[in-house]
PDB file of C-alpha atoms and ligand atoms in Angstrom:
ATOM      1  CA  UNK A   1       0.000   0.000   0.000  1.00 46.00           C
ATOM      2  CA  UNK A   2       0.996   3.609  -0.409  1.00 58.00           C
ATOM      3  CA  UNK A   3       2.988   4.681   2.593  1.00 84.00           C
ATOM      4  CA  UNK A   4       0.567   6.825   4.585  1.00 92.00           C
ATOM      5  CA  UNK A   5       3.354   7.470   7.102  1.00 94.00           C
ATOM      6  CA  UNK A   6       4.968   9.598   4.399  1.00 94.00           C
ATOM      7  CA  UNK A   7       1.684  11.416   3.847  1.00 96.00           C
ATOM      8  CA  UNK A   8       1.501  12.145   7.600  1.00 96.00           C
ATOM      9  CA  UNK A   9       4.482  14.448   7.062  1.00 97.00           C
ATOM     10  CA  UNK A  10       2.268  16.805   5.065  1.00 98.00           C
ATOM     11  CA  UNK A  11       1.219  18.185   8.471  1.00 98.00           C
ATOM     12  CA  UNK A  12       4.694  19.658   8.829  1.00 98.00           C
ATOM     13  CA  UNK A  13       4.507  21.077   5.309  1.00 98.00           C
ATOM     14  CA  UNK A  14       1.228  22.844   6.162  1.00 98.00           C
ATOM     15  CA  UNK A  15       2.859  24.361   9.253  1.00 98.00           C
ATOM     16  CA  UNK A  16       5.912  25.490   7.262  1.00 98.00           C
ATOM     17  CA  UNK A  17       4.033  26.917   4.287  1.00 98.00           C
ATOM     18  CA  UNK A  18       1.083  28.422   6.238  1.00 98.00           C
ATOM     19  CA  UNK A  19      -1.211  28.262   3.167  1.00 98.00           C
ATOM     20  CA  UNK A  20      -4.010  30.756   2.629  1.00 98.00           C
ATOM     21  CA  UNK A  21      -7.347  28.912   2.652  1.00 99.00           C
ATOM     22  CA  UNK A  22     -10.281  30.829   1.170  1.00 98.00           C
ATOM     23  CA  UNK A  23     -13.556  29.655   2.722  1.00 98.00           C
ATOM     24  CA  UNK A  24     -17.090  30.400   1.584  1.00 98.00           C
ATOM     25  CA  UNK A  25     -18.759  28.673   4.500  1.00 98.00           C
ATOM     26  CA  UNK A  26     -21.781  28.811   6.749  1.00 98.00           C
ATOM     27  CA  UNK A  27     -22.736  31.190   9.553  1.00 98.00           C
ATOM     28  CA  UNK A  28     -22.769  28.433  12.200  1.00 98.00           C
ATOM     29  CA  UNK A  29     -19.117  27.445  11.868  1.00 98.00           C
ATOM     30  CA  UNK A  30     -17.290  30.529  10.587  1.00 98.00           C
ATOM     31  CA  UNK A  31     -15.380  31.430  13.750  1.00 98.00           C
ATOM     32  CA  UNK A  32     -14.627  27.819  14.703  1.00 98.00           C
ATOM     33  CA  UNK A  33     -13.304  27.154  11.203  1.00 98.00           C
ATOM     34  CA  UNK A  34     -11.008  30.186  11.259  1.00 98.00           C
ATOM     35  CA  UNK A  35      -9.681  29.255  14.702  1.00 98.00           C
ATOM     36  CA  UNK A  36      -9.201  25.612  13.746  1.00 98.00           C
ATOM     37  CA  UNK A  37      -7.218  26.547  10.641  1.00 98.00           C
ATOM     38  CA  UNK A  38      -5.064  28.911  12.687  1.00 98.00           C
ATOM     39  CA  UNK A  39      -4.444  26.200  15.289  1.00 98.00           C
ATOM     40  CA  UNK A  40      -3.386  23.801  12.547  1.00 98.00           C
ATOM     41  CA  UNK A  41      -0.946  26.364  11.126  1.00 98.00           C
ATOM     42  CA  UNK A  42      -2.859  27.536   8.051  1.00 98.00           C
ATOM     43  CA  UNK A  43      -4.081  31.017   7.233  1.00 98.00           C
ATOM     44  CA  UNK A  44      -7.873  31.373   6.933  1.00 98.00           C
ATOM     45  CA  UNK A  45      -9.819  33.983   5.016  1.00 98.00           C
ATOM     46  CA  UNK A  46     -13.575  34.217   4.610  1.00 98.00           C
ATOM     47  CA  UNK A  47     -14.731  36.256   1.588  1.00 98.00           C
ATOM     48  CA  UNK A  48     -18.209  36.101   0.091  1.00 98.00           C
ATOM     49  CA  UNK A  49     -18.896  39.079  -2.208  1.00 98.00           C
ATOM     50  CA  UNK A  50     -19.118  38.056  -5.848  1.00 97.00           C
ATOM     51  CA  UNK A  51     -17.139  41.213  -6.659  1.00 98.00           C
ATOM     52  CA  UNK A  52     -14.054  39.802  -4.875  1.00 98.00           C
ATOM     53  CA  UNK A  53     -14.287  36.017  -4.588  1.00 98.00           C
ATOM     54  CA  UNK A  54     -12.648  35.312  -7.958  1.00 98.00           C
ATOM     55  CA  UNK A  55      -9.639  37.426  -7.057  1.00 98.00           C
ATOM     56  CA  UNK A  56      -9.356  35.926  -3.558  1.00 98.00           C
ATOM     57  CA  UNK A  57      -9.680  32.344  -4.787  1.00 98.00           C
ATOM     58  CA  UNK A  58      -6.820  32.889  -7.215  1.00 98.00           C
ATOM     59  CA  UNK A  59      -4.591  34.185  -4.402  1.00 98.00           C
ATOM     60  CA  UNK A  60      -5.353  31.209  -2.159  1.00 98.00           C
ATOM     61  CA  UNK A  61      -3.697  27.818  -1.822  1.00 98.00           C
ATOM     62  CA  UNK A  62      -7.146  26.205  -1.686  1.00 99.00           C
ATOM     63  CA  UNK A  63     -10.797  27.206  -1.991  1.00 99.00           C
ATOM     64  CA  UNK A  64     -13.379  25.607   0.334  1.00 99.00           C
ATOM     65  CA  UNK A  65     -17.067  25.762  -0.638  1.00 98.00           C
ATOM     66  CA  UNK A  66     -19.530  24.827   2.118  1.00 98.00           C
ATOM     67  CA  UNK A  67     -23.317  24.897   1.583  1.00 98.00           C
ATOM     68  CA  UNK A  68     -24.283  24.906   5.289  1.00 98.00           C
ATOM     69  CA  UNK A  69     -26.503  28.002   5.262  1.00 98.00           C
ATOM     70  CA  UNK A  70     -26.763  28.577   1.533  1.00 96.00           C
ATOM     71  CA  UNK A  71     -28.740  31.229  -0.321  1.00 97.00           C
ATOM     72  CA  UNK A  72     -28.769  32.237  -3.980  1.00 96.00           C
ATOM     73  CA  UNK A  73     -26.329  35.108  -3.560  1.00 97.00           C
ATOM     74  CA  UNK A  74     -23.792  32.821  -1.914  1.00 97.00           C
ATOM     75  CA  UNK A  75     -24.287  30.047  -4.450  1.00 98.00           C
ATOM     76  CA  UNK A  76     -23.590  32.554  -7.229  1.00 98.00           C
ATOM     77  CA  UNK A  77     -20.394  33.600  -5.413  1.00 98.00           C
ATOM     78  CA  UNK A  78     -19.372  29.947  -4.996  1.00 98.00           C
ATOM     79  CA  UNK A  79     -19.697  29.397  -8.748  1.00 98.00           C
ATOM     80  CA  UNK A  80     -17.642  32.515  -9.547  1.00 98.00           C
ATOM     81  CA  UNK A  81     -14.965  31.540  -7.004  1.00 98.00           C
ATOM     82  CA  UNK A  82     -14.953  27.914  -8.141  1.00 98.00           C
ATOM     83  CA  UNK A  83     -14.441  28.808 -11.800  1.00 98.00           C
ATOM     84  CA  UNK A  84     -11.653  31.247 -10.906  1.00 98.00           C
ATOM     85  CA  UNK A  85      -9.927  28.597  -8.784  1.00 98.00           C
ATOM     86  CA  UNK A  86     -10.208  26.104 -11.651  1.00 98.00           C
ATOM     87  CA  UNK A  87      -8.629  28.618 -14.042  1.00 98.00           C
ATOM     88  CA  UNK A  88      -5.738  29.231 -11.655  1.00 98.00           C
ATOM     89  CA  UNK A  89      -5.206  25.556 -10.776  1.00 98.00           C
ATOM     90  CA  UNK A  90      -6.216  26.141  -7.141  1.00 98.00           C
ATOM     91  CA  UNK A  91      -7.753  22.994  -5.554  1.00 98.00           C
ATOM     92  CA  UNK A  92     -11.460  23.244  -4.716  1.00 99.00           C
ATOM     93  CA  UNK A  93     -12.794  21.339  -1.695  1.00 99.00           C
ATOM     94  CA  UNK A  94     -16.563  20.956  -1.395  1.00 98.00           C
ATOM     95  CA  UNK A  95     -18.774  20.204   1.639  1.00 98.00           C
ATOM     96  CA  UNK A  96     -22.339  19.440   0.479  1.00 98.00           C
ATOM     97  CA  UNK A  97     -23.867  20.158   3.899  1.00 98.00           C
ATOM     98  CA  UNK A  98     -27.426  18.844   4.095  1.00 97.00           C
ATOM     99  CA  UNK A  99     -27.606  17.537   0.506  1.00 97.00           C
ATOM    100  CA  UNK A 100     -30.698  15.320   0.463  1.00 96.00           C
ATOM    101  CA  UNK A 101     -32.464  17.224   3.269  1.00 96.00           C
ATOM    102  CA  UNK A 102     -34.221  19.643   0.880  1.00 97.00           C
ATOM    103  CA  UNK A 103     -34.525  19.782  -2.905  1.00 96.00           C
ATOM    104  CA  UNK A 104     -32.725  23.124  -2.937  1.00 98.00           C
ATOM    105  CA  UNK A 105     -29.673  21.641  -1.213  1.00 97.00           C
ATOM    106  CA  UNK A 106     -29.604  18.522  -3.388  1.00 97.00           C
ATOM    107  CA  UNK A 107     -29.956  20.507  -6.605  1.00 97.00           C
ATOM    108  CA  UNK A 108     -27.354  23.067  -5.540  1.00 98.00           C
ATOM    109  CA  UNK A 109     -24.796  20.391  -4.668  1.00 98.00           C
ATOM    110  CA  UNK A 110     -25.260  18.826  -8.102  1.00 97.00           C
ATOM    111  CA  UNK A 111     -25.134  22.214  -9.833  1.00 98.00           C
ATOM    112  CA  UNK A 112     -21.846  23.111  -8.161  1.00 98.00           C
ATOM    113  CA  UNK A 113     -20.381  19.708  -9.100  1.00 98.00           C
ATOM    114  CA  UNK A 114     -21.455  20.234 -12.721  1.00 97.00           C
ATOM    115  CA  UNK A 115     -20.047  23.738 -13.058  1.00 98.00           C
ATOM    116  CA  UNK A 116     -16.882  23.516 -10.956  1.00 98.00           C
ATOM    117  CA  UNK A 117     -14.121  20.931 -11.200  1.00 98.00           C
ATOM    118  CA  UNK A 118     -13.951  19.658  -7.612  1.00 98.00           C
ATOM    119  CA  UNK A 119     -10.734  18.270  -6.139  1.00 98.00           C
ATOM    120  CA  UNK A 120     -12.131  16.723  -2.936  1.00 98.00           C
ATOM    121  CA  UNK A 121     -15.733  16.312  -1.772  1.00 98.00           C
ATOM    122  CA  UNK A 122     -16.106  15.685   2.006  1.00 98.00           C
ATOM    123  CA  UNK A 123     -19.393  14.865   3.650  1.00 98.00           C
ATOM    124  CA  UNK A 124     -21.338  12.311   5.645  1.00 96.00           C
ATOM    125  CA  UNK A 125     -22.673   9.213   3.866  1.00 96.00           C
ATOM    126  CA  UNK A 126     -26.123  10.715   3.309  1.00 96.00           C
ATOM    127  CA  UNK A 127     -24.788  13.907   1.736  1.00 97.00           C
ATOM    128  CA  UNK A 128     -22.509  12.002  -0.618  1.00 97.00           C
ATOM    129  CA  UNK A 129     -25.223   9.481  -1.570  1.00 96.00           C
ATOM    130  CA  UNK A 130     -27.821  12.156  -2.270  1.00 95.00           C
ATOM    131  CA  UNK A 131     -25.333  14.195  -4.258  1.00 97.00           C
ATOM    132  CA  UNK A 132     -24.902  11.308  -6.701  1.00 96.00           C
ATOM    133  CA  UNK A 133     -28.624  10.490  -6.939  1.00 95.00           C
ATOM    134  CA  UNK A 134     -28.757   7.672  -4.375  1.00 94.00           C
ATOM    135  CA  UNK A 135     -31.038   7.532  -1.346  1.00 89.00           C
ATOM    136  CA  UNK A 136     -29.725   7.738   2.235  1.00 91.00           C
ATOM    137  CA  UNK A 137     -31.689   9.204   5.162  1.00 90.00           C
ATOM    138  CA  UNK A 138     -30.595  12.595   6.446  1.00 88.00           C
ATOM    139  CA  UNK A 139     -31.895  14.634   9.399  1.00 90.00           C
ATOM    140  CA  UNK A 140     -31.178  18.293   8.694  1.00 89.00           C
ATOM    141  CA  UNK A 141     -27.405  18.371   8.348  1.00 89.00           C
ATOM    142  CA  UNK A 142     -26.754  15.099  10.217  1.00 85.00           C
ATOM    143  CA  UNK A 143     -26.493  11.645   8.706  1.00 88.00           C
ATOM    144  CA  UNK A 144     -29.605   9.529   9.306  1.00 87.00           C
ATOM    145  CA  UNK A 145     -30.022   5.798   9.734  1.00 83.00           C
ATOM    146  CA  UNK A 146     -28.462   3.836   6.924  1.00 81.00           C
ATOM    147  CA  UNK A 147     -26.470   0.667   6.675  1.00 82.00           C
ATOM    148  CA  UNK A 148     -25.313   0.835   3.060  1.00 88.00           C
ATOM    149  CA  UNK A 149     -21.778  -0.090   2.083  1.00 93.00           C
ATOM    150  CA  UNK A 150     -19.875   3.179   2.645  1.00 94.00           C
ATOM    151  CA  UNK A 151     -16.715   1.912   0.950  1.00 96.00           C
ATOM    152  CA  UNK A 152     -18.627   1.043  -2.236  1.00 95.00           C
ATOM    153  CA  UNK A 153     -20.501   4.367  -2.018  1.00 96.00           C
ATOM    154  CA  UNK A 154     -17.253   6.344  -1.786  1.00 97.00           C
ATOM    155  CA  UNK A 155     -15.888   4.540  -4.844  1.00 97.00           C
ATOM    156  CA  UNK A 156     -19.034   5.174  -6.914  1.00 97.00           C
ATOM    157  CA  UNK A 157     -19.075   8.820  -5.863  1.00 97.00           C
ATOM    158  CA  UNK A 158     -15.393   9.298  -6.732  1.00 98.00           C
ATOM    159  CA  UNK A 159     -15.968   7.821 -10.183  1.00 97.00           C
ATOM    160  CA  UNK A 160     -19.133   9.811 -10.835  1.00 97.00           C
ATOM    161  CA  UNK A 161     -17.823  13.125  -9.519  1.00 98.00           C
ATOM    162  CA  UNK A 162     -14.287  12.745 -10.896  1.00 98.00           C
ATOM    163  CA  UNK A 163     -12.968  13.860  -7.507  1.00 98.00           C
ATOM    164  CA  UNK A 164     -11.486  12.361  -4.383  1.00 98.00           C
ATOM    165  CA  UNK A 165     -14.386  11.602  -2.032  1.00 98.00           C
ATOM    166  CA  UNK A 166     -14.111  11.487   1.758  1.00 98.00           C
ATOM    167  CA  UNK A 167     -17.081  10.015   3.631  1.00 98.00           C
ATOM    168  CA  UNK A 168     -16.759  10.583   7.365  1.00 98.00           C
ATOM    169  CA  UNK A 169     -18.484   9.123  10.403  1.00 96.00           C
ATOM    170  CA  UNK A 170     -17.373   6.614  13.022  1.00 96.00           C
ATOM    171  CA  UNK A 171     -14.943   5.383  10.366  1.00 96.00           C
ATOM    172  CA  UNK A 172     -13.787   7.556   7.495  1.00 98.00           C
ATOM    173  CA  UNK A 173     -13.420   6.383   3.900  1.00 98.00           C
ATOM    174  CA  UNK A 174     -11.339   8.124   1.237  1.00 98.00           C
ATOM    175  CA  UNK A 175     -11.666   7.026  -2.396  1.00 98.00           C
ATOM    176  CA  UNK A 176     -10.047   8.341  -5.551  1.00 96.00           C
ATOM    177  CA  UNK A 177     -11.710   5.927  -7.969  1.00 88.00           C
ATOM    178  CA  UNK A 178      -8.796   3.490  -7.914  1.00 92.00           C
ATOM    179  CA  UNK A 179      -7.727   3.107  -4.312  1.00 95.00           C
ATOM    180  CA  UNK A 180      -9.792   3.329  -1.144  1.00 97.00           C
ATOM    181  CA  UNK A 181      -8.553   4.021   2.377  1.00 97.00           C
ATOM    182  CA  UNK A 182     -10.245   3.456   5.717  1.00 97.00           C
ATOM    183  CA  UNK A 183      -9.295   5.687   8.664  1.00 98.00           C
ATOM    184  CA  UNK A 184     -10.335   4.586  12.126  1.00 98.00           C
ATOM    185  CA  UNK A 185      -9.411   7.571  14.245  1.00 98.00           C
ATOM    186  CA  UNK A 186     -11.690  10.132  15.875  1.00 98.00           C
ATOM    187  CA  UNK A 187     -13.869  10.356  18.963  1.00 98.00           C
ATOM    188  CA  UNK A 188     -17.654  10.377  19.549  1.00 97.00           C
ATOM    189  CA  UNK A 189     -17.362  13.826  21.180  1.00 98.00           C
ATOM    190  CA  UNK A 190     -16.745  15.205  17.677  1.00 98.00           C
ATOM    191  CA  UNK A 191     -20.466  14.605  17.084  1.00 97.00           C
ATOM    192  CA  UNK A 192     -21.342  16.863  20.062  1.00 97.00           C
ATOM    193  CA  UNK A 193     -19.617  19.989  18.735  1.00 97.00           C
ATOM    194  CA  UNK A 194     -21.152  21.714  15.743  1.00 97.00           C
ATOM    195  CA  UNK A 195     -18.876  22.387  12.827  1.00 98.00           C
ATOM    196  CA  UNK A 196     -16.377  19.590  13.342  1.00 98.00           C
ATOM    197  CA  UNK A 197     -17.264  18.225   9.894  1.00 98.00           C
ATOM    198  CA  UNK A 198     -17.101  21.671   8.316  1.00 98.00           C
ATOM    199  CA  UNK A 199     -13.747  22.459   9.943  1.00 98.00           C
ATOM    200  CA  UNK A 200     -12.445  19.101   8.736  1.00 98.00           C
ATOM    201  CA  UNK A 201     -13.367  20.047   5.156  1.00 98.00           C
ATOM    202  CA  UNK A 202     -11.334  23.244   5.521  1.00 99.00           C
ATOM    203  CA  UNK A 203      -8.437  21.283   7.054  1.00 99.00           C
ATOM    204  CA  UNK A 204      -8.505  19.064   3.953  1.00 98.00           C
ATOM    205  CA  UNK A 205      -8.223  22.333   2.001  1.00 98.00           C
ATOM    206  CA  UNK A 206      -5.067  23.296   3.912  1.00 98.00           C
ATOM    207  CA  UNK A 207      -3.474  19.916   3.154  1.00 98.00           C
ATOM    208  CA  UNK A 208      -4.534  20.046  -0.512  1.00 98.00           C
ATOM    209  CA  UNK A 209      -2.898  23.475  -0.736  1.00 98.00           C
ATOM    210  CA  UNK A 210       0.517  21.917  -0.089  1.00 98.00           C
ATOM    211  CA  UNK A 211       0.096  18.570  -1.872  1.00 98.00           C
ATOM    212  CA  UNK A 212      -1.041  17.934  -5.437  1.00 97.00           C
ATOM    213  CA  UNK A 213      -2.025  14.290  -4.761  1.00 97.00           C
ATOM    214  CA  UNK A 214      -5.522  14.953  -3.422  1.00 98.00           C
ATOM    215  CA  UNK A 215      -6.036  11.448  -1.981  1.00 97.00           C
ATOM    216  CA  UNK A 216      -2.782  11.755  -0.020  1.00 97.00           C
ATOM    217  CA  UNK A 217      -3.836  15.207   1.216  1.00 98.00           C
ATOM    218  CA  UNK A 218      -7.278  13.945   2.285  1.00 98.00           C
ATOM    219  CA  UNK A 219      -5.963  10.861   4.092  1.00 98.00           C
ATOM    220  CA  UNK A 220      -3.266  12.900   5.857  1.00 98.00           C
ATOM    221  CA  UNK A 221      -5.807  15.529   6.935  1.00 98.00           C
ATOM    222  CA  UNK A 222      -8.330  12.989   8.231  1.00 98.00           C
ATOM    223  CA  UNK A 223      -5.864  10.886  10.209  1.00 98.00           C
ATOM    224  CA  UNK A 224      -4.286  13.996  11.785  1.00 98.00           C
ATOM    225  CA  UNK A 225      -7.753  15.338  12.696  1.00 98.00           C
ATOM    226  CA  UNK A 226      -8.869  12.034  14.228  1.00 98.00           C
ATOM    227  CA  UNK A 227      -5.684  11.679  16.263  1.00 98.00           C
ATOM    228  CA  UNK A 228      -6.031  15.277  17.497  1.00 98.00           C
ATOM    229  CA  UNK A 229      -9.590  14.499  18.637  1.00 98.00           C
ATOM    230  CA  UNK A 230      -8.402  11.424  20.532  1.00 98.00           C
ATOM    231  CA  UNK A 231      -5.723  13.470  22.307  1.00 98.00           C
ATOM    232  CA  UNK A 232      -8.250  16.172  23.204  1.00 98.00           C
ATOM    233  CA  UNK A 233     -10.738  13.605  24.532  1.00 98.00           C
ATOM    234  CA  UNK A 234      -8.040  12.011  26.688  1.00 98.00           C
ATOM    235  CA  UNK A 235      -7.235  15.417  28.237  1.00 96.00           C
ATOM    236  CA  UNK A 236     -10.698  16.948  28.651  1.00 93.00           C
ATOM    237  CA  UNK A 237     -13.312  14.496  27.413  1.00 83.00           C
ATOM    238  CA  UNK A 238     -14.727  13.645  30.830  1.00 90.00           C
ATOM    239  CA  UNK A 239     -15.850  17.262  31.319  1.00 95.00           C
ATOM    240  CA  UNK A 240     -18.106  17.253  28.248  1.00 96.00           C
ATOM    241  CA  UNK A 241     -18.420  18.905  24.832  1.00 97.00           C
ATOM    242  CA  UNK A 242     -17.507  22.455  25.878  1.00 97.00           C
ATOM    243  CA  UNK A 243     -14.166  21.497  27.410  1.00 97.00           C
ATOM    244  CA  UNK A 244     -13.593  19.071  24.539  1.00 98.00           C
ATOM    245  CA  UNK A 245     -14.050  21.852  21.969  1.00 98.00           C
ATOM    246  CA  UNK A 246     -11.363  23.969  23.632  1.00 98.00           C
ATOM    247  CA  UNK A 247      -9.047  20.987  24.100  1.00 98.00           C
ATOM    248  CA  UNK A 248      -9.570  20.020  20.464  1.00 98.00           C
ATOM    249  CA  UNK A 249      -8.434  23.443  19.206  1.00 98.00           C
ATOM    250  CA  UNK A 250      -5.344  23.054  21.401  1.00 98.00           C
ATOM    251  CA  UNK A 251      -4.747  19.537  20.084  1.00 98.00           C
ATOM    252  CA  UNK A 252      -4.949  20.742  16.476  1.00 98.00           C
ATOM    253  CA  UNK A 253      -1.964  22.945  17.339  1.00 98.00           C
ATOM    254  CA  UNK A 254       0.177  20.472  19.304  1.00 98.00           C
ATOM    255  CA  UNK A 255      -0.531  17.162  17.533  1.00 98.00           C
ATOM    256  CA  UNK A 256       2.731  16.230  15.822  1.00 98.00           C
ATOM    257  CA  UNK A 257       3.731  14.136  12.828  1.00 97.00           C
ATOM    258  CA  UNK A 258       5.075  11.561  15.306  1.00 97.00           C
ATOM    259  CA  UNK A 259       1.713  11.408  17.114  1.00 98.00           C
ATOM    260  CA  UNK A 260      -0.054  10.875  13.788  1.00 98.00           C
ATOM    261  CA  UNK A 261       2.352   8.092  12.798  1.00 96.00           C
ATOM    262  CA  UNK A 262       2.082   6.439  16.221  1.00 97.00           C
ATOM    263  CA  UNK A 263      -1.683   6.600  16.736  1.00 98.00           C
ATOM    264  CA  UNK A 264      -2.982   6.698  13.141  1.00 97.00           C
ATOM    265  CA  UNK A 265      -5.061   3.706  12.023  1.00 97.00           C
ATOM    266  CA  UNK A 266      -5.179   3.652   8.228  1.00 97.00           C
ATOM    267  CA  UNK A 267      -5.886   0.636   6.015  1.00 96.00           C
ATOM    268  CA  UNK A 268      -6.188   0.259   2.298  1.00 93.00           C
ATOM    269  CA  UNK A 269      -9.423  -1.344   1.050  1.00 87.00           C
TER     270      UNK A 269
HETATM  271  P1  LIG B   1     -22.744  14.762  10.556  1.00 86.42           P
HETATM  272  O1  LIG B   1     -23.500  16.046  10.412  1.00 86.42           O
HETATM  273  O2  LIG B   1     -23.464  13.570  10.032  1.00 86.42           O
HETATM  274  O3  LIG B   1     -22.208  14.581  11.957  1.00 86.42           O
HETATM  275  P2  LIG B   1     -20.310  16.017   9.734  1.00 86.42           P
HETATM  276  O4  LIG B   1     -20.281  16.872   8.544  1.00 86.42           O
HETATM  277  O5  LIG B   1     -20.370  16.648  11.080  1.00 86.42           O
HETATM  278  O6  LIG B   1     -21.468  14.944   9.589  1.00 86.42           O
HETATM  279  P3  LIG B   1     -18.696  13.872  10.589  1.00 86.42           P
HETATM  280  O7  LIG B   1     -19.016  12.653   9.806  1.00 86.42           O
HETATM  281  O8  LIG B   1     -19.319  14.002  11.911  1.00 86.42           O
HETATM  282  O9  LIG B   1     -19.012  15.141   9.701  1.00 86.42           O
HETATM  283  O10 LIG B   1     -17.111  13.971  10.655  1.00 86.42           O
HETATM  284  C1  LIG B   1     -16.429  14.950  11.405  1.00 86.42           C
HETATM  285  C2  LIG B   1     -15.345  14.252  12.211  1.00 86.42           C
HETATM  286  O11 LIG B   1     -15.975  13.501  13.263  1.00 86.42           O
HETATM  287  C3  LIG B   1     -14.512  13.231  11.426  1.00 86.42           C
HETATM  288  O12 LIG B   1     -13.178  13.336  11.863  1.00 86.42           O
HETATM  289  C4  LIG B   1     -15.093  11.884  11.842  1.00 86.42           C
HETATM  290  O13 LIG B   1     -14.131  10.849  11.772  1.00 86.42           O
HETATM  291  C5  LIG B   1     -15.491  12.164  13.266  1.00 86.42           C
HETATM  292  N1  LIG B   1     -16.572  11.323  13.777  1.00 86.42           N
HETATM  293  C6  LIG B   1     -17.889  11.399  13.458  1.00 86.42           C
HETATM  294  N2  LIG B   1     -18.598  10.482  14.134  1.00 86.42           N
HETATM  295  C7  LIG B   1     -17.723   9.808  14.907  1.00 86.42           C
HETATM  296  C8  LIG B   1     -17.835   8.728  15.853  1.00 86.42           C
HETATM  297  N3  LIG B   1     -19.007   8.179  16.137  1.00 86.42           N
HETATM  298  N4  LIG B   1     -16.711   8.286  16.458  1.00 86.42           N
HETATM  299  C9  LIG B   1     -15.520   8.840  16.181  1.00 86.42           C
HETATM  300  N5  LIG B   1     -15.343   9.872  15.319  1.00 86.42           N
HETATM  301  C10 LIG B   1     -16.417  10.353  14.691  1.00 86.42           C
HETATM  302  N1  LIG B   2     -26.947  23.992  10.298  1.00 86.42           N
HETATM  303  C1  LIG B   2     -26.584  24.446   9.116  1.00 86.42           C
HETATM  304  S1  LIG B   2     -24.940  24.363   8.840  1.00 86.42           S
HETATM  305  C2  LIG B   2     -24.679  23.648  10.358  1.00 86.42           C
HETATM  306  C3  LIG B   2     -25.896  23.533  11.028  1.00 86.42           C
HETATM  307  C4  LIG B   2     -26.085  22.993  12.388  1.00 86.42           C
HETATM  308  C5  LIG B   2     -23.333  23.247  10.824  1.00 86.42           C
HETATM  309  C6  LIG B   2     -23.030  21.841  10.433  1.00 86.42           C
HETATM  310  O1  LIG B   2     -21.702  21.523  10.768  1.00 86.42           O
HETATM  311  P1  LIG B   2     -21.151  20.038  10.743  1.00 86.42           P
HETATM  312  O2  LIG B   2     -19.698  20.233  10.649  1.00 86.42           O
HETATM  313  O3  LIG B   2     -21.723  19.365   9.539  1.00 86.42           O
HETATM  314  O4  LIG B   2     -21.573  19.386  12.031  1.00 86.42           O
HETATM  315 MG1  LIG B   3     -20.491  15.434  12.840  1.00 86.42          MG
HETATM  316 MG1  LIG B   4     -21.276  18.429   7.837  1.00 86.42          MG
END
C-alpha cells in the first residue's frame, strides 16, 4: 500500500508553508473554522462578495465551498470563485452540507459539481449518496439511519464526480476511484460539537494546498484530525463537549507528525 506514514508528514509542510485557505462557508461554523485553521498552522480567510471572490480564490492555496446556510447570492459567489480557482489551478474542496435534506440543497450540490471541477468532496454518507442520486436518510445536516456499504458508495461517488471523495463518520473512507482508504481515528465527542465536519473540510483544504495528490492530502488531513480528537478527549473528554471543543483546538496545534504516525489507524481497502 501507499505509505501513509509519508503522507503524515504533510502536516509539517502545512505548518511550514502556512497556506491561505479561502472559505465560503456557513454562519454556524465561521469562527470555529477560522480558529481551527489557525491552530493547525494555516491562514484562513472568509470572503463572500461576488465582486471579490474570484480574485481571492486565485490568491489562495485552496478554496473551500460549504453549503451549510446557503442562499442564492452565496451560491452565485461559490460558482464565480470555483471557476476562478479552476482557471488558476487552485484545488477546490466541497462540503455538500445537508444535501438530500431539501430539494434546494440537493440541486445546488449537483449544480456546483457540474459547473466547478472539484478536487475533494467531504461529507457524511447521506450527503454524498444524495449528491450522486442515491437515497440515504438525512436529518437536517446530520447523517440519518443507513447501513449501506460506505466503501462502495465512496468509490461510486469518486468515479461519478471525478474527484477524491471522503465520507466521514465513526470510520472515514477516502476514495479516488482506484484506491480506497479506511481511517479509524476520531472520537464520539466530535459529534457533540457543531462544525467539526465543516472544519475538517477546511483542514482538507489546507493539506490540498501543499500537496497535489488529493487522496494523499485527504488521508493525511483525516488521520491527523482524528488523532487530534483522541488526544483532546483524553485530556478533557470527561468534562463534556464544551471542554472538549477547547481541548480540540489546542490539540490541532500540538498534535505532531510523530503522534499521527504512532496513533494513526489507516488501512487500504
Ligand atoms: P454529521 O453532520 O453527520 O455529523 P459532519 O459533517 O459533522 O457529519 P462527521 O461525519 O461528523 O461530519 O465527521 C467529522 C469528524 O468527526 C470526522 O473526523 C469523523 O471521523 C469524526 N466522527 C464522526 N462520528 C464519529 C464517531 N461516532 N466516532 C468517532 N469519530 C467520529
Ligand atoms: N446547520 C446548518 S450548517 C450547520 C448547522 C447545524 C453546521 C453543520 O456543521 P457540521 O460540521 O456538519 O456538524
Ligand atoms: Mg459530525
Ligand atoms: Mg457536515
